[in-house]
Amino acid sequence: MGTEKRVHTFVRVKPTANFAQDMIKFGPDNKTIDIYIKKDAKKGVVNNRQTDWSFRLDGVLHNTSQELAYETVAKKLVSEALIGYNGTIMCYGQTGAGKTYTMTGATAEYKHRGIIPRAIQQVFKATAHSVDPFITVRISYLEIYNETLFDLLSTMTSNGTSDMQMAVVDCPQGVYVKGLSIHSVSHEEDALNLLFEGETNRMIAEHTLNKNSSRSHCIFTIYIEVRSRFRVFSDVKCINSKINLIDLAGSERLSKTGSEGQVLKEATYINKSLSFLEQIIIALADPKRDHIPFRQSKLTHVLKDSLGGNCNTVLVANICGEAVHVEETLSSLRFATRMKWITTEPVLNETYDREGTVKALEKEIILLKQELAMHDSLVNRSFVTYDPLTDIQIAGIKSQVHKYLKGAIDEIDIVNIRQVREVFKQFKLIVSQQEREVEARLRSKYALIDKNDFAAVAAVQKVMPGASAWPRIYLRIGFSADRIGSSLSGRDLDGFLPSKSRVIISTKDLDVKEGVRSQDTANIDAELSKPAPVEDSQRPSSPPSKPVAFEQFKEECGSEISRIFKENKSILLARKKRSSTVAQRINFIKREMEGIKKALEAQKQERWQQGEYVDEKGQIIIDEQEFLLIMKLKDLKEEYRSGYAELQDLKAEIQYCQHLVDQCRNKLISEFEIWYSESFLIPKDVREALKPGGNIRPGMIPINRVMCLEEDEQDRFERMQETTLPACPASVSFYKAKMKTDQKVISAGP
Ligand code: ADP
Ligand code: MG
């Protein structure tokens, strides 16, 4: 992979007067270091131990200034951090080998300053020279001592030493230390202050806690956030990167220190975490390993995403050039060469921020517009614009849509997307405007009630007491209240509905039998006056005749329907009367108008014969009488028009009322028939079931069926045979068939 890198490893030799020249040799390219250990001839031991080693690294820093060391080791890594790659620099080696010198440097002299202050400087220099004014730098300084995390900058936080328990936390964005203070710095000086503050805290802690600084790991982290703006499209991004600068604890072997007690324990810890670090490095160097036990120690856990291969990693092995330390030197060089085999794949840490993206998109839009303009000019469409429509353009589209709706134009040309949208918008406007108009027109004539507005419906019921007694006809919400409305007398509606208005509750229609009957109550009476069939001679008292029963029905359960019927009829009558009055009036006006027209014609004739008076503007001058006639005619015309309009309205209302009356009549009859059957014709026990609280609702039982409940089908057939068959034997199949049909009808119900 192109971006694949290896950990860069360097060895830095501490300058010493006792440099073991015979033991340590450097290659000519300053990339190899060879170690020779002479066999101790005096001991006379011939051992097969290896005595020569050659280590190849990325660079050997020998007698190198701090500046050159920085340039060799850190400069590139820091500049890559500024474009989004995380970087880690570690110093490894025995105590006194120059790790702290390399990392922090000697604080006494400026030119002896180490990697950390130089890195800070480089970052801030980049900030100053950058065209991106939005670089933020933050800093944290962590110490790991005996598996305990210390915030070396906790004194810088407002509440002093934070008592929050720190912990290493894994999250999708990487590893971070919970509770570690991170400080924003805007100048190089602020950052250096933090470094020195941390160094001081390190020393104080060493003193008070009686700990040995060489046994702790220190991690100085620089967090960089760059927001690139106003750049070309691909540059709009937010970079988040960090540089870990790690001063590891001394790597010396335990045996050599001769430590005891507390120091021994510390040494064990150091070795433990360093040996875990070594194990991890071995694991990372092995491409077949997929599990890396980072969590084994705090150090390895903290370094998880700094060693894990997604960042630039540099190792500096600090060695002493003295012969006595050759074992430690060898061990450090071995560590460094192992480290060298770790492959890394630095990942760019960039996200795109909204604001910047908006800016970039704006730029992109400008570019695309230019592109479009060029395209249009090539296809001769340069008249088309893509800017938001102006008011004039919108007005133009509006009138086009209106013309289209009126049929004045057949089609609307499609010009561009904005125009198409505007056309649809105009259509929508027209539709909603018309909806409003229709509603307003209805409202001017009717009081509209939302059928789901139960309060309003209840109010209607209140105005019409007893309304709830019409369960089958009107109040099955879904009942047809327009009928109710028209059946109300004006008195009932006083204070509730606007005068002369009707209630409309749009609902399902009544289930009315087909066919309009045009008889009035007299016809009903005539129909009902047919004698009631005396089908049940066994009943103790014969049922009342239908006209009598009908009167009773109208008094009792049919009272509401009957009242509505009567009221509908009276409204119909009133409308008819009014209609004829208006018609008469219109005829009268018409005659009067004709008279005036004749008179005017006469006047005109007369004027014509006498010669016309014309004023200076050429207008004919008429006399007062003629003028009055014209005015009168005008008034009459107006009156005629309004009378005619009223007549038209009345005609429609009459038609409607007539329909209502017919429906009411049908309902009245059918209700009465049901009531009559259920009250007088069906057996007593069935009647019981029909009483309030009984299990059958009125109108539900098929009366024909009930009527033959007491007569067995077979009996009936036999009786029929007795009466009919002897006379005409051929009629058997006929009657059989008829009986079947009857039975079908019976079971189907009325
Ligand atoms: P470590 O941190 O590895 O224990 P130090 O950085 O404290 O070692 O070094 C020990 C001493 O050696 C310090 O006084 C330091 O100034 C000095 N020293 C180390 N490396 C160099 C160097 N490259 N040039 C000059 N002095 C050095
Ligand atoms: Mg040190």
PDB file of N, CA and C and ligand atoms in Angstrom, residues 12-15 64 66 93-102 106 112 202 214 247-248 318, ligand 1:
ATOM      1  N   ARG A  12      20.423   7.361  19.419  1.00  0.00           N
ATOM      2  CA  ARG A  12      21.157   8.576  19.776  1.00  0.00           C
ATOM      3  C   ARG A  12      22.184   8.205  20.863  1.00  0.00           C
ATOM      4  N   VAL A  13      23.419   8.520  20.555  1.00  0.00           N
ATOM      5  CA  VAL A  13      24.486   8.170  21.482  1.00  0.00           C
ATOM      6  C   VAL A  13      24.802   9.376  22.349  1.00  0.00           C
ATOM      7  N   LYS A  14      24.780   9.143  23.657  1.00  0.00           N
ATOM      8  CA  LYS A  14      25.084  10.250  24.565  1.00  0.00           C
ATOM      9  C   LYS A  14      26.600  10.515  24.521  1.00  0.00           C
ATOM     10  N   PRO A  15      26.931  11.754  24.315  1.00  0.00           N
ATOM     11  CA  PRO A  15      28.367  12.037  24.276  1.00  0.00           C
ATOM     12  C   PRO A  15      29.020  11.798  25.645  1.00  0.00           C
ATOM     13  N   THR A  64      25.390  14.707  17.791  1.00  0.00           N
ATOM     14  CA  THR A  64      24.418  15.481  17.028  1.00  0.00           C
ATOM     15  C   THR A  64      23.823  16.570  17.904  1.00  0.00           C
ATOM     16  N   GLN A  66      21.007  19.294  19.237  1.00  0.00           N
ATOM     17  CA  GLN A  66      19.574  19.149  19.474  1.00  0.00           C
ATOM     18  C   GLN A  66      18.801  19.536  18.212  1.00  0.00           C
ATOM     19  N   GLY A  93      15.409   3.823  26.573  1.00  0.00           N
ATOM     20  CA  GLY A  93      16.815   3.611  26.948  1.00  0.00           C
ATOM     21  C   GLY A  93      17.017   3.600  28.449  1.00  0.00           C
ATOM     22  N   GLN A  94      18.213   3.238  28.827  1.00  0.00           N
ATOM     23  CA  GLN A  94      18.492   3.141  30.269  1.00  0.00           C
ATOM     24  C   GLN A  94      18.557   4.537  30.892  1.00  0.00           C
ATOM     25  N   THR A  95      18.369   4.576  32.169  1.00  0.00           N
ATOM     26  CA  THR A  95      18.402   5.851  32.891  1.00  0.00           C
ATOM     27  C   THR A  95      19.757   6.526  32.666  1.00  0.00           C
ATOM     28  N   GLY A  96      19.708   7.801  32.357  1.00  0.00           N
ATOM     29  CA  GLY A  96      20.925   8.574  32.148  1.00  0.00           C
ATOM     30  C   GLY A  96      21.420   8.552  30.713  1.00  0.00           C
ATOM     31  N   ALA A  97      20.719   7.817  29.834  1.00  0.00           N
ATOM     32  CA  ALA A  97      21.170   7.685  28.446  1.00  0.00           C
ATOM     33  C   ALA A  97      20.803   8.917  27.600  1.00  0.00           C
ATOM     34  N   GLY A  98      19.959   9.792  28.143  1.00  0.00           N
ATOM     35  CA  GLY A  98      19.626  11.030  27.422  1.00  0.00           C
ATOM     36  C   GLY A  98      18.204  11.108  26.873  1.00  0.00           C
ATOM     37  N   LYS A  99      17.306  10.340  27.444  1.00  0.00           N
ATOM     38  CA  LYS A  99      15.910  10.369  26.965  1.00  0.00           C
ATOM     39  C   LYS A  99      15.275  11.742  27.239  1.00  0.00           C
ATOM     40  N   THR A 100      15.392  12.162  28.485  1.00  0.00           N
ATOM     41  CA  THR A 100      14.781  13.447  28.845  1.00  0.00           C
ATOM     42  C   THR A 100      15.471  14.592  28.105  1.00  0.00           C
ATOM     43  N   TYR A 101      16.775  14.427  27.958  1.00  0.00           N
ATOM     44  CA  TYR A 101      17.526  15.442  27.223  1.00  0.00           C
ATOM     45  C   TYR A 101      17.007  15.534  25.784  1.00  0.00           C
ATOM     46  N   THR A 102      16.763  14.373  25.207  1.00  0.00           N
ATOM     47  CA  THR A 102      16.270  14.362  23.834  1.00  0.00           C
ATOM     48  C   THR A 102      14.849  14.917  23.766  1.00  0.00           C
ATOM     49  N   ALA A 106      17.661  20.342  27.855  1.00  0.00           N
ATOM     50  CA  ALA A 106      18.128  21.062  29.037  1.00  0.00           C
ATOM     51  C   ALA A 106      17.398  22.392  29.056  1.00  0.00           C
ATOM     52  N   HIS A 112      19.721  24.053  23.806  1.00  0.00           N
ATOM     53  CA  HIS A 112      19.677  22.665  24.286  1.00  0.00           C
ATOM     54  C   HIS A 112      18.239  22.163  24.476  1.00  0.00           C
ATOM     55  N   ARG A 202       6.359  17.360  38.108  1.00  0.00           N
ATOM     56  CA  ARG A 202       7.001  16.056  38.102  1.00  0.00           C
ATOM     57  C   ARG A 202       8.049  15.996  39.218  1.00  0.00           C
ATOM     58  N   SER A 214      12.924   8.503  36.980  1.00  0.00           N
ATOM     59  CA  SER A 214      13.405   7.627  35.909  1.00  0.00           C
ATOM     60  C   SER A 214      12.518   6.396  35.765  1.00  0.00           C
ATOM     61  N   ASP A 247       8.472  10.191  26.900  1.00  0.00           N
ATOM     62  CA  ASP A 247       9.738   9.966  27.598  1.00  0.00           C
ATOM     63  C   ASP A 247       9.517   8.724  28.459  1.00  0.00           C
ATOM     64  N   LEU A 248      10.003   7.587  27.960  1.00  0.00           N
ATOM     65  CA  LEU A 248       9.732   6.328  28.668  1.00  0.00           C
ATOM     66  C   LEU A 248      10.626   6.204  29.905  1.00  0.00           C
ATOM     67  N   ASN A 318      18.018   5.735  23.106  1.00  0.00           N
ATOM     68  CA  ASN A 318      19.129   6.484  23.685  1.00  0.00           C
ATOM     69  C   ASN A 318      20.106   5.497  24.323  1.00  0.00           C
TER      70      ASN A 318
HETATM   71  P1  ADP B   1      17.493  10.064  30.988  1.00  0.00           P
HETATM   72  O1  ADP B   1      16.313  10.947  30.848  1.00  0.00           O
HETATM   73  O2  ADP B   1      17.526   9.056  29.890  1.00  0.00           O
HETATM   74  O3  ADP B   1      17.559   9.437  32.306  1.00  0.00           O
HETATM   75  P2  ADP B   1      18.920  12.490  30.822  1.00  0.00           P
HETATM   76  O4  ADP B   1      18.286  13.064  29.622  1.00  0.00           O
HETATM   77  O5  ADP B   1      18.440  12.985  32.113  1.00  0.00           O
HETATM   78  O6  ADP B   1      18.790  10.919  30.804  1.00  0.00           O
HETATM   79  O7  ADP B   1      20.495  12.630  30.694  1.00  0.00           O
HETATM   80  C1  ADP B   1      21.326  12.519  31.728  1.00  0.00           C
HETATM   81  C2  ADP B   1      22.351  13.646  31.648  1.00  0.00           C
HETATM   82  O8  ADP B   1      23.074  13.551  30.429  1.00  0.00           O
HETATM   83  C3  ADP B   1      21.717  15.007  31.699  1.00  0.00           C
HETATM   84  O9  ADP B   1      22.496  15.843  32.516  1.00  0.00           O
HETATM   85  C4  ADP B   1      21.782  15.457  30.261  1.00  0.00           C
HETATM   86  O10 ADP B   1      21.939  16.866  30.165  1.00  0.00           O
HETATM   87  C5  ADP B   1      23.004  14.777  29.727  1.00  0.00           C
HETATM   88  N1  ADP B   1      22.887  14.450  28.319  1.00  0.00           N
HETATM   89  C6  ADP B   1      22.183  13.419  27.844  1.00  0.00           C
HETATM   90  N2  ADP B   1      22.278  13.369  26.499  1.00  0.00           N
HETATM   91  C7  ADP B   1      23.037  14.432  26.130  1.00  0.00           C
HETATM   92  C8  ADP B   1      23.462  14.929  24.866  1.00  0.00           C
HETATM   93  N3  ADP B   1      23.134  14.349  23.730  1.00  0.00           N
HETATM   94  N4  ADP B   1      24.244  16.041  24.853  1.00  0.00           N
HETATM   95  C9  ADP B   1      24.571  16.639  26.014  1.00  0.00           C
HETATM   96  N5  ADP B   1      24.179  16.231  27.224  1.00  0.00           N
HETATM   97  C10 ADP B   1      23.430  15.095  27.290  1.00  0.00           C
END
